[in-house]
Amino acid sequence: MTEQPMVKQERAARTRDTLIRSAAEVFDREGFPVASLTAISSLAGVSNGALHFHFPSKAALADAVEGAALTRLLAVTGAEHANGASRVQVLVDVTHGLAGALRADVVLRAGFELSGEVSRSPLVDLRGHWRQWVEETLERADAGGELRPEVAAGDAGGAVVAATVGLEVLGARDAEWLSAATVSRFWRLILPTLVTPALLADLEAGGTRVG
């Protein structure tokens, strides 16, 4: 009996997704330079031939992991927030969301690690996307009068990006760096130097949730 085209396509999509997750797990555990296609195909439960049917090389698999990780990052930065929330509160909340996602999602975590891998040219610069989002959010916060007059949005953005990417790098090997408590301590330290006194009292360094 001939397999229906739709069923075949769905099975191929499931295999591809499994390979991406398996590659992320191996990259996360062993690092990109050491990771082998044999280990990835074995973890995915497919043959090397099936792997090569979907991805011709380890570099192509890494590109696919980064692409999937970008989708996840955009979901984090595009999450809904309470009506009327300040841009700085949104930044705090999204930072907590990103830290939690990095702890729980190996594809996102591996994607960030691959973006910093010096042995390859990344297809997607996840850290660059994160930097752009942080800087744009702080520029809007500055335009809305949320930042202290002496604070330049660009300087604040650089500091936040450096700190959060640092937590991401450290958290790859010790999840405590990505805990809610660690992220909250960072924001409790930096918020008084960043925002106006009037806004500070209304901010939650531990993050807020919608609903």
Coordinates of C-alpha atoms in Angstrom, one line a residue:
M1 CA 0.0 0.0 0.0
T2 CA 1.4 3.3 -1.1
E3 CA 1.9 5.9 1.8
Q4 CA -0.2 9.0 1.4
P5 CA 1.8 12.1 0.5
M6 CA 0.4 14.0 3.6
V7 CA 1.3 11.2 5.9
K8 CA 4.8 11.0 4.4
Q9 CA 5.3 14.7 4.9
E10 CA 4.1 14.6 8.5
R11 CA 6.5 11.8 9.2
A12 CA 9.4 13.6 7.6
A13 CA 8.6 16.7 9.6
R14 CA 8.5 14.7 12.9
T15 CA 11.9 13.1 12.0
R16 CA 13.3 16.5 11.2
D17 CA 12.1 18.0 14.5
T18 CA 13.5 15.0 16.4
L19 CA 16.9 15.4 14.7
I20 CA 17.0 19.1 15.6
R21 CA 16.2 18.4 19.3
S22 CA 18.7 15.5 19.4
A23 CA 21.4 17.7 17.8
A24 CA 20.7 20.4 20.3
E25 CA 21.1 17.9 23.2
V26 CA 24.4 16.6 21.8
F27 CA 25.7 20.2 21.0
D28 CA 24.7 21.3 24.5
R29 CA 26.3 18.3 26.2
E30 CA 29.5 17.9 24.1
G31 CA 30.0 21.2 22.3
F32 CA 29.7 21.7 18.5
P33 CA 33.3 20.8 17.6
V34 CA 33.2 17.4 19.3
A35 CA 29.6 16.5 18.6
S36 CA 29.3 13.6 16.0
L37 CA 26.5 12.9 13.6
T38 CA 26.5 9.3 14.7
A39 CA 25.7 10.4 18.3
I40 CA 22.9 12.7 17.0
S41 CA 21.3 10.0 14.8
S42 CA 21.6 7.4 17.6
L43 CA 19.9 9.7 20.1
A44 CA 17.2 10.5 17.5
G45 CA 16.7 6.8 16.8
V46 CA 17.3 7.1 13.1
S47 CA 20.0 5.9 10.7
N48 CA 22.9 8.0 9.5
G49 CA 21.3 7.9 6.0
A50 CA 18.0 9.3 7.3
L51 CA 19.9 12.1 9.1
H52 CA 21.8 13.0 5.8
F53 CA 18.5 12.9 3.9
H54 CA 17.4 15.9 6.1
F55 CA 20.7 17.5 6.8
P56 CA 23.8 17.1 4.6
S57 CA 26.2 18.2 7.3
K58 CA 26.7 19.0 11.0
A59 CA 26.9 22.6 10.0
A60 CA 23.4 22.4 8.4
L61 CA 22.1 20.8 11.6
A62 CA 23.6 23.6 13.6
D63 CA 21.9 26.1 11.4
A64 CA 18.6 24.4 11.9
V65 CA 19.0 24.4 15.7
E66 CA 19.7 28.1 15.6
G67 CA 16.7 28.7 13.4
A68 CA 14.5 26.8 15.8
A69 CA 16.1 28.7 18.7
L70 CA 15.3 32.0 17.1
T71 CA 11.6 31.1 16.9
R72 CA 11.7 30.4 20.6
L73 CA 13.5 33.6 21.4
L74 CA 11.0 35.7 19.4
A75 CA 8.2 34.0 21.3
V76 CA 9.9 35.1 24.6
T77 CA 10.4 38.7 23.5
G78 CA 7.0 38.9 22.0
A79 CA 5.1 37.6 25.0
E80 CA 2.0 39.4 26.3
H81 CA 2.3 41.8 29.2
A82 CA 0.0 43.6 31.5
N83 CA -1.8 46.6 30.1
G84 CA 0.1 49.8 30.9
A85 CA 3.2 48.0 32.0
S86 CA 6.3 50.2 31.8
R87 CA 8.9 49.3 29.2
V88 CA 11.4 48.7 32.0
Q89 CA 9.0 46.3 33.6
V90 CA 8.6 44.5 30.3
L91 CA 12.4 44.2 30.1
V92 CA 12.6 42.7 33.6
D93 CA 9.8 40.3 32.8
V94 CA 11.3 39.2 29.5
T95 CA 14.6 38.7 31.1
H96 CA 13.0 36.3 33.6
G97 CA 11.2 34.6 30.8
L98 CA 14.4 34.2 28.8
A99 CA 16.2 32.8 31.8
G100 CA 13.4 30.3 32.5
A101 CA 13.3 29.3 28.8
L102 CA 17.1 28.7 28.7
R103 CA 16.8 26.5 31.7
A104 CA 14.0 24.4 30.3
D105 CA 14.6 24.4 26.5
V106 CA 17.7 22.7 25.3
V107 CA 17.1 23.9 21.7
L108 CA 17.1 27.6 22.8
R109 CA 20.1 27.0 25.1
A110 CA 22.1 25.2 22.3
G111 CA 21.1 27.9 19.8
F112 CA 22.7 30.6 22.1
E113 CA 25.8 28.5 22.6
L114 CA 26.1 28.0 18.8
S115 CA 25.9 31.7 18.3
G116 CA 29.0 32.1 20.3
E117 CA 30.9 29.2 18.8
V118 CA 34.1 30.5 17.3
S119 CA 34.7 27.5 15.1
R120 CA 31.8 28.4 12.8
S121 CA 30.0 31.3 11.2
P122 CA 26.5 31.3 12.7
L123 CA 23.5 31.5 10.4
V124 CA 21.5 33.4 13.1
D125 CA 23.0 35.7 15.7
L126 CA 20.8 35.0 18.7
R127 CA 22.8 37.2 21.0
G128 CA 22.6 40.0 18.4
H129 CA 18.8 39.6 18.2
W130 CA 18.6 39.8 22.0
R131 CA 20.9 42.9 22.1
Q132 CA 18.7 44.6 19.5
W133 CA 15.5 43.9 21.4
V134 CA 17.0 45.1 24.7
E135 CA 18.4 48.3 23.2
E136 CA 15.1 49.1 21.4
T137 CA 13.1 48.5 24.6
L138 CA 15.4 50.8 26.6
E139 CA 15.2 53.5 23.9
R140 CA 11.4 53.4 24.2
A141 CA 11.7 53.5 28.0
D142 CA 13.9 56.6 27.7
A143 CA 11.5 58.2 25.3
G144 CA 8.8 57.6 27.8
G145 CA 10.7 59.3 30.6
E146 CA 11.3 56.1 32.5
L147 CA 15.1 56.4 32.7
R148 CA 17.0 58.7 35.0
P149 CA 18.2 61.9 33.2
E150 CA 21.8 61.0 33.5
V151 CA 21.4 57.5 32.1
A152 CA 22.0 57.1 28.4
A153 CA 19.8 54.4 26.8
G154 CA 22.7 53.0 24.8
D155 CA 24.9 52.6 27.9
A156 CA 22.1 51.0 29.9
G157 CA 21.4 48.6 27.0
G158 CA 25.1 47.6 26.8
A159 CA 25.2 46.9 30.6
V160 CA 22.0 44.8 30.5
V161 CA 23.1 42.8 27.5
A162 CA 26.5 42.2 29.0
A163 CA 25.0 41.0 32.2
T164 CA 22.3 38.8 30.7
V165 CA 24.5 37.2 28.1
G166 CA 26.9 36.5 31.0
L167 CA 24.2 34.8 32.9
E168 CA 23.3 32.8 29.8
V169 CA 26.9 31.7 29.3
L170 CA 27.4 30.7 32.9
G171 CA 24.0 29.1 33.0
A172 CA 24.9 26.7 30.3
R173 CA 26.9 24.7 32.9
D174 CA 25.2 25.8 36.1
A175 CA 21.5 26.4 36.0
E176 CA 21.6 28.4 39.2
W177 CA 22.9 31.4 37.2
L178 CA 19.6 31.3 35.3
S179 CA 17.4 31.0 38.4
A180 CA 14.7 33.5 39.2
A181 CA 16.5 34.4 42.4
T182 CA 19.7 35.3 40.5
V183 CA 17.9 37.3 37.9
S184 CA 15.9 39.1 40.6
R185 CA 19.1 40.0 42.5
F186 CA 20.6 41.5 39.3
W187 CA 17.5 43.7 38.8
R188 CA 17.4 44.8 42.4
L189 CA 21.0 45.9 42.1
I190 CA 20.6 47.8 38.8
L191 CA 17.1 49.3 38.8
P192 CA 17.9 52.1 41.3
T193 CA 20.7 53.3 39.0
L194 CA 18.5 53.0 35.9
V195 CA 15.0 54.4 36.5
T196 CA 13.5 57.4 38.0
P197 CA 12.6 57.3 41.7
A198 CA 8.9 57.7 40.9
L199 CA 9.0 54.6 38.7
L200 CA 11.2 52.5 41.0
A201 CA 8.5 51.9 43.6
D202 CA 6.2 50.4 41.0
L203 CA 8.7 47.9 39.5
E204 CA 9.0 44.3 40.5
A205 CA 12.5 43.0 40.2
G206 CA 11.1 39.4 40.5
G207 CA 8.9 40.0 37.4
T208 CA 5.2 40.1 36.9
R209 CA 2.8 37.8 35.2
V210 CA -0.2 38.5 33.1
G211 CA -3.5 37.2 34.5

